[in-house]
Amino acid sequence: MNCEVSAFLGRHGFVQNVDVDEVAEAILYDMDQGLHGKKSDQDMIRTWTLPPEKKASNKSVIVIDAGGTNFRSCLVTFDANGKPSISELEKTKMPGVERELGKKDFFEQFAKNLDHLKDKSDCIGFCFSYPMEITSDGDGILTSFSKEVKAPEVVGSKIGQCLSDALVERGWKKPKSIMLLNDTVAALLAGAATPAGGNEYSSYVGFILGTGMNAAYIQPAMKDVKGFDKADVIDCEVGKFCSIPRSDFDREFDATSAKPGTFYLEKSCSGAYLGPISFYALRAAAKDGFLSEKLAEQILKLQSLTLIELDSYLHAPCNKENTLGAMMANYGSENDCKFVFGVLDAIVNRSARFAASILVASVLKTEQGRDPTKPVCIVCNGTTFYKTYKVIDRVKACLEESLTKKRGLAWHAVEIENDITLGAAIGGLIRG
């Protein structure tokens, strides 16, 4: 990185190379606070479940995936050898996105969306990626909605119970079980249910780095915490963690966000926010005189910058078909190109190092990985993790340094096709 980029980032309090271990230690401390019932940024939600000890076989389960603008549903069937197949997949709009719905209408719409799966299984695995408190029977009490869903009467409801009642009203047999879980827990369960051939894992971590970000891991039993006499999968809600170094760009963007003063780690790391942070960084560079006059004028005319646009530039800075590439070709000097590339690369690199810190903390919490033949399985999901410039390579390099070289721990990062669907299916069968 050139001196100008370093000087600019330093002026605005942007830490170029976040210390992965320091951030991981801070996350670990906050995790322990939450597990012990003390004030913490992360929610540390108990799920009251563990991966099944045996493979599912000769069973079918209805799977629902609702956590954004889309509502997906399908049937997952496990054959005699435990091999899953997905059928009758349908996708429609998430209820409450297009208009506000009352509680009764909301669940009636859910039930209607499932007509094609009526009574095809008495077990339902429900990936519902909104803030909720998981109860010991596998249900979930919604604490708030996000992602533009407008159904305020649903907050405080037991989602599984309300859905079961709506299905019965629509002529279904009463489901034997409805298991609520979020996408990180589903990813974790998918890793446990579909290990790569010849591999055996000592524990599991689920990690999402896409539009948003979160992690889940298996917490061993804790003798010093009442009710934690058994191991349990924990949904961390790690995006809420706030004890991280922040720059002027982070603060400026945060002030414009829907919930300022919250979710600092997610806002510094996940795909929905890398574009806006880069936007404020480039504007600052233009105002500070680090860019040539003509390019600065064009940068200040920008209304926004997306992750796709900044990622396109990092992958192909000479491509005139992307927003920044065209701007550089028409108005920028060679030094401008190098400077902008350096700033954007630093922002993406920071995201990777924060992600690595989360994974280091999660793996350490499992207390496993000491046997190199039985690593901790990290199931990773999300386009930001896999597609954004050098993120996956940088995360793995940090894990190699922090977990393997420094601590002698074994880990294995895997990508599983349809992981959320398969994990939700496994969850549905755990209670079934």
mmCIF file of N, CA and C in Angstrom, residues 32-154:
data_model
loop_
_atom_site.group_PDB
_atom_site.id
_atom_site.type_symbol
_atom_site.label_atom_id
_atom_site.label_comp_id
_atom_site.label_asym_id
_atom_site.label_seq_id
_atom_site.Cartn_x
_atom_site.Cartn_y
_atom_site.Cartn_z
ATOM 1 N N ASP A 32 -18.796 -14.548 26.470
ATOM 2 C CA ASP A 32 -18.869 -15.093 27.828
ATOM 3 C C ASP A 32 -19.783 -14.263 28.724
ATOM 4 N N GLN A 33 -19.728 -12.945 28.550
ATOM 5 C CA GLN A 33 -20.644 -12.084 29.313
ATOM 6 C C GLN A 33 -22.093 -12.474 29.031
ATOM 7 N N GLY A 34 -22.420 -12.646 27.768
ATOM 8 C CA GLY A 34 -23.787 -12.992 27.396
ATOM 9 C C GLY A 34 -24.204 -14.359 27.907
ATOM 10 N N LEU A 35 -23.304 -15.330 27.808
ATOM 11 C CA LEU A 35 -23.625 -16.685 28.277
ATOM 12 C C LEU A 35 -23.856 -16.724 29.783
ATOM 13 N N HIS A 36 -23.187 -15.829 30.515
ATOM 14 C CA HIS A 36 -23.341 -15.782 31.973
ATOM 15 C C HIS A 36 -24.436 -14.819 32.414
ATOM 16 N N GLY A 37 -25.260 -14.377 31.472
ATOM 17 C CA GLY A 37 -26.390 -13.527 31.823
ATOM 18 C C GLY A 37 -26.030 -12.093 32.119
ATOM 19 N N LYS A 38 -24.860 -11.653 31.718
ATOM 20 C CA LYS A 38 -24.430 -10.285 31.955
ATOM 21 C C LYS A 38 -24.612 -9.452 30.684
ATOM 22 N N LYS A 39 -24.448 -8.153 30.816
ATOM 23 C CA LYS A 39 -24.649 -7.253 29.677
ATOM 24 C C LYS A 39 -23.634 -7.566 28.582
ATOM 25 N N SER A 40 -24.133 -7.752 27.370
ATOM 26 C CA SER A 40 -23.258 -8.034 26.235
ATOM 27 C C SER A 40 -23.885 -7.473 24.966
ATOM 28 N N ASP A 41 -23.041 -7.235 23.972
ATOM 29 C CA ASP A 41 -23.551 -6.768 22.688
ATOM 30 C C ASP A 41 -24.266 -7.891 21.942
ATOM 31 N N GLN A 42 -23.652 -9.076 21.944
ATOM 32 C CA GLN A 42 -24.217 -10.224 21.240
ATOM 33 C C GLN A 42 -25.354 -10.849 22.051
ATOM 34 N N ASP A 43 -26.333 -11.385 21.357
ATOM 35 C CA ASP A 43 -27.501 -11.935 22.049
ATOM 36 C C ASP A 43 -27.237 -13.311 22.657
ATOM 37 N N MET A 44 -26.373 -14.122 22.027
ATOM 38 C CA MET A 44 -26.024 -15.461 22.517
ATOM 39 C C MET A 44 -27.288 -16.287 22.789
ATOM 40 N N ILE A 45 -28.039 -16.543 21.734
ATOM 41 C CA ILE A 45 -29.344 -17.202 21.829
ATOM 42 C C ILE A 45 -29.178 -18.726 21.876
ATOM 43 N N ARG A 46 -29.687 -19.335 22.915
ATOM 44 C CA ARG A 46 -29.685 -20.801 23.000
ATOM 45 C C ARG A 46 -30.708 -21.362 22.011
ATOM 46 N N THR A 47 -30.363 -22.470 21.388
ATOM 47 C CA THR A 47 -31.298 -23.093 20.451
ATOM 48 C C THR A 47 -31.877 -24.394 20.996
ATOM 49 N N TRP A 48 -31.352 -24.864 22.108
ATOM 50 C CA TRP A 48 -31.846 -26.076 22.746
ATOM 51 C C TRP A 48 -31.742 -27.278 21.807
ATOM 52 N N THR A 49 -30.665 -27.311 21.051
ATOM 53 C CA THR A 49 -30.525 -28.431 20.118
ATOM 54 C C THR A 49 -29.062 -28.719 19.852
ATOM 55 N N LEU A 50 -28.813 -29.899 19.302
ATOM 56 C CA LEU A 50 -27.495 -30.334 18.860
ATOM 57 C C LEU A 50 -27.658 -31.098 17.543
ATOM 58 N N PRO A 51 -26.615 -31.207 16.766
ATOM 59 C CA PRO A 51 -26.716 -32.026 15.554
ATOM 60 C C PRO A 51 -27.092 -33.463 15.917
ATOM 61 N N PRO A 52 -27.877 -34.132 15.094
ATOM 62 C CA PRO A 52 -28.272 -35.518 15.385
ATOM 63 C C PRO A 52 -27.067 -36.454 15.351
ATOM 64 N N GLU A 53 -27.117 -37.493 16.179
ATOM 65 C CA GLU A 53 -26.012 -38.447 16.231
ATOM 66 C C GLU A 53 -26.018 -39.396 15.046
ATOM 67 N N LYS A 54 -27.198 -39.627 14.460
ATOM 68 C CA LYS A 54 -27.314 -40.531 13.324
ATOM 69 C C LYS A 54 -27.855 -39.786 12.115
ATOM 70 N N LYS A 55 -27.510 -40.292 10.939
ATOM 71 C CA LYS A 55 -28.039 -39.716 9.713
ATOM 72 C C LYS A 55 -29.541 -39.954 9.612
ATOM 73 N N ALA A 56 -30.229 -38.976 9.024
ATOM 74 C CA ALA A 56 -31.648 -39.176 8.718
ATOM 75 C C ALA A 56 -31.760 -40.169 7.568
ATOM 76 N N SER A 57 -32.735 -41.050 7.615
ATOM 77 C CA SER A 57 -32.939 -41.998 6.525
ATOM 78 C C SER A 57 -34.417 -42.334 6.389
ATOM 79 N N ASN A 58 -34.849 -42.478 5.147
ATOM 80 C CA ASN A 58 -36.237 -42.831 4.836
ATOM 81 C C ASN A 58 -37.238 -41.889 5.507
ATOM 82 N N LYS A 59 -36.900 -40.603 5.458
ATOM 83 C CA LYS A 59 -37.780 -39.603 6.067
ATOM 84 C C LYS A 59 -37.904 -38.393 5.149
ATOM 85 N N SER A 60 -39.070 -37.735 5.256
ATOM 86 C CA SER A 60 -39.299 -36.489 4.528
ATOM 87 C C SER A 60 -39.654 -35.388 5.519
ATOM 88 N N VAL A 61 -39.297 -34.167 5.167
ATOM 89 C CA VAL A 61 -39.604 -33.030 6.035
ATOM 90 C C VAL A 61 -39.930 -31.821 5.153
ATOM 91 N N ILE A 62 -40.922 -31.058 5.571
ATOM 92 C CA ILE A 62 -41.261 -29.806 4.893
ATOM 93 C C ILE A 62 -40.296 -28.722 5.366
ATOM 94 N N VAL A 63 -39.753 -27.976 4.423
ATOM 95 C CA VAL A 63 -38.807 -26.914 4.769
ATOM 96 C C VAL A 63 -39.345 -25.567 4.305
ATOM 97 N N ILE A 64 -39.269 -24.594 5.201
ATOM 98 C CA ILE A 64 -39.641 -23.206 4.900
ATOM 99 C C ILE A 64 -38.404 -22.347 5.122
ATOM 100 N N ASP A 65 -38.140 -21.445 4.190
ATOM 101 C CA ASP A 65 -37.041 -20.490 4.333
ATOM 102 C C ASP A 65 -37.615 -19.092 4.138
ATOM 103 N N ALA A 66 -37.761 -18.380 5.238
ATOM 104 C CA ALA A 66 -38.339 -17.031 5.207
ATOM 105 C C ALA A 66 -37.417 -16.103 5.984
ATOM 106 N N GLY A 67 -36.820 -15.161 5.283
ATOM 107 C CA GLY A 67 -35.916 -14.282 6.000
ATOM 108 C C GLY A 67 -35.520 -13.060 5.206
ATOM 109 N N GLY A 68 -36.204 -12.800 4.115
ATOM 110 C CA GLY A 68 -35.912 -11.640 3.288
ATOM 111 C C GLY A 68 -37.152 -11.262 2.512
ATOM 112 N N THR A 69 -36.985 -10.949 1.255
ATOM 113 C CA THR A 69 -38.146 -10.583 0.434
ATOM 114 C C THR A 69 -38.859 -11.813 -0.101
ATOM 115 N N ASN A 70 -38.192 -12.979 -0.081
ATOM 116 C CA ASN A 70 -38.771 -14.189 -0.651
ATOM 117 C C ASN A 70 -39.174 -15.209 0.409
ATOM 118 N N PHE A 71 -40.187 -15.973 0.081
ATOM 119 C CA PHE A 71 -40.670 -17.074 0.919
ATOM 120 C C PHE A 71 -40.499 -18.352 0.098
ATOM 121 N N ARG A 72 -39.587 -19.213 0.539
ATOM 122 C CA ARG A 72 -39.317 -20.456 -0.180
ATOM 123 C C ARG A 72 -39.827 -21.642 0.630
ATOM 124 N N SER A 73 -40.343 -22.636 -0.064
ATOM 125 C CA SER A 73 -40.814 -23.841 0.610
ATOM 126 C C SER A 73 -40.586 -25.037 -0.304
ATOM 127 N N CYS A 74 -40.318 -26.185 0.307
ATOM 128 C CA CYS A 74 -40.044 -27.390 -0.470
ATOM 129 C C CYS A 74 -40.178 -28.614 0.434
ATOM 130 N N LEU A 75 -39.996 -29.775 -0.174
ATOM 131 C CA LEU A 75 -39.970 -31.036 0.553
ATOM 132 C C LEU A 75 -38.566 -31.621 0.409
ATOM 133 N N VAL A 76 -37.944 -31.975 1.535
ATOM 134 C CA VAL A 76 -36.632 -32.626 1.517
ATOM 135 C C VAL A 76 -36.823 -34.068 1.962
ATOM 136 N N THR A 77 -36.357 -34.995 1.142
ATOM 137 C CA THR A 77 -36.499 -36.429 1.431
ATOM 138 C C THR A 77 -35.123 -37.070 1.546
ATOM 139 N N PHE A 78 -34.913 -37.812 2.618
ATOM 140 C CA PHE A 78 -33.665 -38.536 2.844
ATOM 141 C C PHE A 78 -33.902 -40.011 2.508
ATOM 142 N N ASP A 79 -33.056 -40.558 1.618
ATOM 143 C CA ASP A 79 -33.247 -41.957 1.231
ATOM 144 C C ASP A 79 -32.662 -42.899 2.285
ATOM 145 N N ALA A 80 -32.618 -44.183 1.990
ATOM 146 C CA ALA A 80 -32.160 -45.183 2.960
ATOM 147 C C ALA A 80 -30.713 -44.957 3.390
ATOM 148 N N ASN A 81 -29.926 -44.312 2.515
ATOM 149 C CA ASN A 81 -28.522 -44.042 2.835
ATOM 150 C C ASN A 81 -28.293 -42.646 3.397
ATOM 151 N N GLY A 82 -29.395 -41.925 3.634
ATOM 152 C CA GLY A 82 -29.275 -40.577 4.177
ATOM 153 C C GLY A 82 -29.001 -39.504 3.142
ATOM 154 N N LYS A 83 -29.055 -39.865 1.862
ATOM 155 C CA LYS A 83 -28.826 -38.876 0.814
ATOM 156 C C LYS A 83 -30.084 -38.037 0.614
ATOM 157 N N PRO A 84 -29.962 -36.700 0.705
ATOM 158 C CA PRO A 84 -31.150 -35.848 0.584
ATOM 159 C C PRO A 84 -31.479 -35.490 -0.854
ATOM 160 N N SER A 85 -32.747 -35.276 -1.117
ATOM 161 C CA SER A 85 -33.202 -34.739 -2.398
ATOM 162 C C SER A 85 -34.256 -33.684 -2.126
ATOM 163 N N ILE A 86 -34.266 -32.659 -2.963
ATOM 164 C CA ILE A 86 -35.185 -31.537 -2.790
ATOM 165 C C ILE A 86 -36.222 -31.570 -3.904
ATOM 166 N N SER A 87 -37.488 -31.467 -3.558
ATOM 167 C CA SER A 87 -38.557 -31.490 -4.552
ATOM 168 C C SER A 87 -39.624 -30.458 -4.204
ATOM 169 N N GLU A 88 -40.482 -30.198 -5.166
ATOM 170 C CA GLU A 88 -41.650 -29.313 -5.000
ATOM 171 C C GLU A 88 -41.275 -27.940 -4.443
ATOM 172 N N LEU A 89 -40.176 -27.433 -4.925
ATOM 173 C CA LEU A 89 -39.716 -26.117 -4.491
ATOM 174 C C LEU A 89 -40.567 -25.015 -5.112
ATOM 175 N N GLU A 90 -41.055 -24.123 -4.278
ATOM 176 C CA GLU A 90 -41.787 -22.949 -4.759
ATOM 177 C C GLU A 90 -41.265 -21.705 -4.063
ATOM 178 N N LYS A 91 -41.279 -20.597 -4.779
ATOM 179 C CA LYS A 91 -40.838 -19.320 -4.226
ATOM 180 C C LYS A 91 -41.896 -18.271 -4.476
ATOM 181 N N THR A 92 -42.200 -17.505 -3.440
ATOM 182 C CA THR A 92 -43.163 -16.426 -3.578
ATOM 183 C C THR A 92 -42.719 -15.268 -2.691
ATOM 184 N N LYS A 93 -43.533 -14.230 -2.617
ATOM 185 C CA LYS A 93 -43.186 -13.073 -1.804
ATOM 186 C C LYS A 93 -43.364 -13.371 -0.321
ATOM 187 N N MET A 94 -42.474 -12.816 0.489
ATOM 188 C CA MET A 94 -42.606 -12.911 1.933
ATOM 189 C C MET A 94 -43.829 -12.105 2.373
ATOM 190 N N PRO A 95 -44.752 -12.725 3.120
ATOM 191 C CA PRO A 95 -45.909 -11.978 3.617
ATOM 192 C C PRO A 95 -45.477 -10.753 4.420
ATOM 193 N N GLY A 96 -46.176 -9.649 4.221
ATOM 194 C CA GLY A 96 -45.883 -8.432 4.967
ATOM 195 C C GLY A 96 -44.882 -7.512 4.301
ATOM 196 N N VAL A 97 -44.341 -7.902 3.138
ATOM 197 C CA VAL A 97 -43.390 -7.047 2.443
ATOM 198 C C VAL A 97 -44.112 -6.009 1.590
ATOM 199 N N GLU A 98 -45.137 -6.454 0.865
ATOM 200 C CA GLU A 98 -45.832 -5.543 -0.048
ATOM 201 C C GLU A 98 -46.823 -4.632 0.676
ATOM 202 N N ARG A 99 -47.409 -5.122 1.768
ATOM 203 C CA ARG A 99 -48.332 -4.286 2.547
ATOM 204 C C ARG A 99 -48.382 -4.803 3.978
ATOM 205 N N GLU A 100 -48.827 -3.940 4.884
ATOM 206 C CA GLU A 100 -48.891 -4.345 6.295
ATOM 207 C C GLU A 100 -50.005 -5.368 6.500
ATOM 208 N N LEU A 101 -49.689 -6.391 7.298
ATOM 209 C CA LEU A 101 -50.655 -7.446 7.595
ATOM 210 C C LEU A 101 -50.867 -7.565 9.100
ATOM 211 N N GLY A 102 -52.114 -7.878 9.495
ATOM 212 C CA GLY A 102 -52.384 -8.226 10.880
ATOM 213 C C GLY A 102 -51.884 -9.633 11.163
ATOM 214 N N LYS A 103 -51.908 -10.014 12.405
ATOM 215 C CA LYS A 103 -51.373 -11.323 12.798
ATOM 216 C C LYS A 103 -52.104 -12.472 12.101
ATOM 217 N N LYS A 104 -53.428 -12.450 12.103
ATOM 218 C CA LYS A 104 -54.195 -13.533 11.492
ATOM 219 C C LYS A 104 -53.922 -13.632 9.995
ATOM 220 N N ASP A 105 -53.940 -12.497 9.299
ATOM 221 C CA ASP A 105 -53.687 -12.497 7.857
ATOM 222 C C ASP A 105 -52.269 -12.955 7.539
ATOM 223 N N PHE A 106 -51.329 -12.582 8.392
ATOM 224 C CA PHE A 106 -49.931 -12.945 8.174
ATOM 225 C C PHE A 106 -49.765 -14.464 8.142
ATOM 226 N N PHE A 107 -50.306 -15.143 9.144
ATOM 227 C CA PHE A 107 -50.134 -16.599 9.209
ATOM 228 C C PHE A 107 -51.052 -17.321 8.215
ATOM 229 N N GLU A 108 -52.179 -16.723 7.888
ATOM 230 C CA GLU A 108 -53.013 -17.303 6.831
ATOM 231 C C GLU A 108 -52.269 -17.296 5.501
ATOM 232 N N GLN A 109 -51.515 -16.221 5.251
ATOM 233 C CA GLN A 109 -50.724 -16.157 4.019
ATOM 234 C C GLN A 109 -49.611 -17.198 4.030
ATOM 235 N N PHE A 110 -48.994 -17.382 5.195
ATOM 236 C CA PHE A 110 -47.982 -18.435 5.330
ATOM 237 C C PHE A 110 -48.592 -19.783 4.962
ATOM 238 N N ALA A 111 -49.743 -20.081 5.556
ATOM 239 C CA ALA A 111 -50.390 -21.378 5.327
ATOM 240 C C ALA A 111 -50.769 -21.550 3.854
ATOM 241 N N LYS A 112 -51.257 -20.486 3.250
ATOM 242 C CA LYS A 112 -51.633 -20.541 1.829
ATOM 243 C C LYS A 112 -50.417 -20.847 0.958
ATOM 244 N N ASN A 113 -49.286 -20.262 1.306
ATOM 245 C CA ASN A 113 -48.058 -20.494 0.547
ATOM 246 C C ASN A 113 -47.596 -21.951 0.607
ATOM 247 N N LEU A 114 -48.114 -22.697 1.582
ATOM 248 C CA LEU A 114 -47.693 -24.090 1.776
ATOM 249 C C LEU A 114 -48.702 -25.100 1.232
ATOM 250 N N ASP A 115 -49.703 -24.638 0.520
ATOM 251 C CA ASP A 115 -50.744 -25.543 0.014
ATOM 252 C C ASP A 115 -50.175 -26.715 -0.786
ATOM 253 N N HIS A 116 -49.118 -26.463 -1.558
ATOM 254 C CA HIS A 116 -48.559 -27.516 -2.408
ATOM 255 C C HIS A 116 -47.874 -28.633 -1.613
ATOM 256 N N LEU A 117 -47.695 -28.424 -0.303
ATOM 257 C CA LEU A 117 -47.020 -29.413 0.542
ATOM 258 C C LEU A 117 -47.946 -30.004 1.597
ATOM 259 N N LYS A 118 -49.236 -29.783 1.449
ATOM 260 C CA LYS A 118 -50.203 -30.182 2.474
ATOM 261 C C LYS A 118 -50.053 -31.643 2.875
ATOM 262 N N ASP A 119 -49.785 -31.863 4.175
ATOM 263 C CA ASP A 119 -49.721 -33.189 4.800
ATOM 264 C C ASP A 119 -48.687 -34.122 4.162
ATOM 265 N N LYS A 120 -47.674 -33.578 3.493
ATOM 266 C CA LYS A 120 -46.651 -34.438 2.901
ATOM 267 C C LYS A 120 -45.571 -34.811 3.914
ATOM 268 N N SER A 121 -45.625 -34.203 5.073
ATOM 269 C CA SER A 121 -44.807 -34.601 6.218
ATOM 270 C C SER A 121 -45.446 -33.989 7.451
ATOM 271 N N ASP A 122 -45.239 -34.647 8.592
ATOM 272 C CA ASP A 122 -45.752 -34.067 9.836
ATOM 273 C C ASP A 122 -44.657 -33.312 10.581
ATOM 274 N N CYS A 123 -43.490 -33.155 9.938
ATOM 275 C CA CYS A 123 -42.371 -32.403 10.521
ATOM 276 C C CYS A 123 -42.030 -31.221 9.613
ATOM 277 N N ILE A 124 -41.816 -30.072 10.231
ATOM 278 C CA ILE A 124 -41.493 -28.859 9.482
ATOM 279 C C ILE A 124 -40.233 -28.231 10.058
ATOM 280 N N GLY A 125 -39.261 -27.983 9.194
ATOM 281 C CA GLY A 125 -38.076 -27.218 9.569
ATOM 282 C C GLY A 125 -38.218 -25.817 9.025
ATOM 283 N N PHE A 126 -38.176 -24.819 9.893
ATOM 284 C CA PHE A 126 -38.543 -23.453 9.535
ATOM 285 C C PHE A 126 -37.358 -22.521 9.784
ATOM 286 N N CYS A 127 -36.671 -22.148 8.693
ATOM 287 C CA CYS A 127 -35.590 -21.174 8.803
ATOM 288 C C CYS A 127 -36.207 -19.774 8.741
ATOM 289 N N PHE A 128 -36.239 -19.115 9.881
ATOM 290 C CA PHE A 128 -36.911 -17.826 10.036
ATOM 291 C C PHE A 128 -35.864 -16.846 10.543
ATOM 292 N N SER A 129 -35.241 -16.121 9.622
ATOM 293 C CA SER A 129 -34.056 -15.333 9.974
ATOM 294 C C SER A 129 -34.402 -13.908 10.409
ATOM 295 N N TYR A 130 -35.167 -13.841 11.472
ATOM 296 C CA TYR A 130 -35.469 -12.582 12.141
ATOM 297 C C TYR A 130 -35.170 -12.756 13.624
ATOM 298 N N PRO A 131 -34.931 -11.665 14.361
ATOM 299 C CA PRO A 131 -34.609 -11.793 15.782
ATOM 300 C C PRO A 131 -35.719 -12.502 16.548
ATOM 301 N N MET A 132 -35.364 -13.567 17.241
ATOM 302 C CA MET A 132 -36.355 -14.307 18.021
ATOM 303 C C MET A 132 -35.679 -15.045 19.175
ATOM 304 N N GLU A 133 -36.465 -15.319 20.178
ATOM 305 C CA GLU A 133 -36.011 -16.111 21.320
ATOM 306 C C GLU A 133 -36.475 -17.542 21.100
ATOM 307 N N ILE A 134 -35.527 -18.471 21.056
ATOM 308 C CA ILE A 134 -35.858 -19.874 20.844
ATOM 309 C C ILE A 134 -36.276 -20.496 22.176
ATOM 310 N N THR A 135 -37.389 -21.192 22.185
ATOM 311 C CA THR A 135 -37.875 -21.844 23.399
ATOM 312 C C THR A 135 -37.410 -23.295 23.439
ATOM 313 N N SER A 136 -37.501 -23.909 24.603
ATOM 314 C CA SER A 136 -36.964 -25.259 24.788
ATOM 315 C C SER A 136 -37.678 -26.309 23.948
ATOM 316 N N ASP A 137 -38.874 -25.988 23.440
ATOM 317 C CA ASP A 137 -39.590 -26.944 22.594
ATOM 318 C C ASP A 137 -39.300 -26.732 21.100
ATOM 319 N N GLY A 138 -38.355 -25.840 20.786
ATOM 320 C CA GLY A 138 -37.972 -25.615 19.403
ATOM 321 C C GLY A 138 -38.745 -24.522 18.701
ATOM 322 N N ASP A 139 -39.673 -23.890 19.380
ATOM 323 C CA ASP A 139 -40.425 -22.789 18.786
ATOM 324 C C ASP A 139 -39.610 -21.504 18.920
ATOM 325 N N GLY A 140 -40.101 -20.426 18.313
ATOM 326 C CA GLY A 140 -39.409 -19.152 18.392
ATOM 327 C C GLY A 140 -40.374 -18.017 18.632
ATOM 328 N N ILE A 141 -40.044 -17.156 19.590
ATOM 329 C CA ILE A 141 -40.855 -15.980 19.892
ATOM 330 C C ILE A 141 -40.222 -14.774 19.205
ATOM 331 N N LEU A 142 -40.944 -14.191 18.251
ATOM 332 C CA LEU A 142 -40.408 -13.076 17.487
ATOM 333 C C LEU A 142 -40.232 -11.844 18.375
ATOM 334 N N THR A 143 -39.022 -11.267 18.333
ATOM 335 C CA THR A 143 -38.771 -10.063 19.123
ATOM 336 C C THR A 143 -38.859 -8.785 18.286
ATOM 337 N N SER A 144 -38.596 -8.896 16.979
ATOM 338 C CA SER A 144 -38.750 -7.736 16.099
ATOM 339 C C SER A 144 -38.649 -8.198 14.656
ATOM 340 N N PHE A 145 -39.180 -7.380 13.762
ATOM 341 C CA PHE A 145 -39.041 -7.642 12.341
ATOM 342 C C PHE A 145 -37.976 -6.719 11.768
ATOM 343 N N SER A 146 -37.379 -7.135 10.669
ATOM 344 C CA SER A 146 -36.451 -6.301 9.921
ATOM 345 C C SER A 146 -36.716 -6.573 8.448
ATOM 346 N N LYS A 147 -35.833 -6.043 7.563
ATOM 347 C CA LYS A 147 -35.901 -6.337 6.127
ATOM 348 C C LYS A 147 -37.258 -5.945 5.522
ATOM 349 N N GLU A 148 -37.827 -4.846 6.039
ATOM 350 C CA GLU A 148 -39.025 -4.247 5.456
ATOM 351 C C GLU A 148 -40.307 -5.066 5.608
ATOM 352 N N VAL A 149 -40.331 -6.033 6.512
ATOM 353 C CA VAL A 149 -41.565 -6.783 6.752
ATOM 354 C C VAL A 149 -42.457 -5.960 7.684
ATOM 355 N N LYS A 150 -43.723 -5.793 7.281
ATOM 356 C CA LYS A 150 -44.651 -4.945 8.038
ATOM 357 C C LYS A 150 -45.791 -5.813 8.587
ATOM 358 N N ALA A 151 -45.585 -6.308 9.801
ATOM 359 C CA ALA A 151 -46.603 -7.113 10.486
ATOM 360 C C ALA A 151 -46.400 -6.960 11.987
ATOM 361 N N PRO A 152 -46.585 -5.759 12.517
ATOM 362 C CA PRO A 152 -46.250 -5.484 13.923
ATOM 363 C C PRO A 152 -47.008 -6.349 14.931
ATOM 364 N N GLU A 153 -48.213 -6.802 14.581
ATOM 365 C CA GLU A 153 -48.981 -7.624 15.526
ATOM 366 C C GLU A 153 -48.337 -8.993 15.759
ATOM 367 N N VAL A 154 -47.441 -9.402 14.876
ATOM 368 C CA VAL A 154 -46.808 -10.722 15.000
ATOM 369 C C VAL A 154 -45.711 -10.721 16.059
#
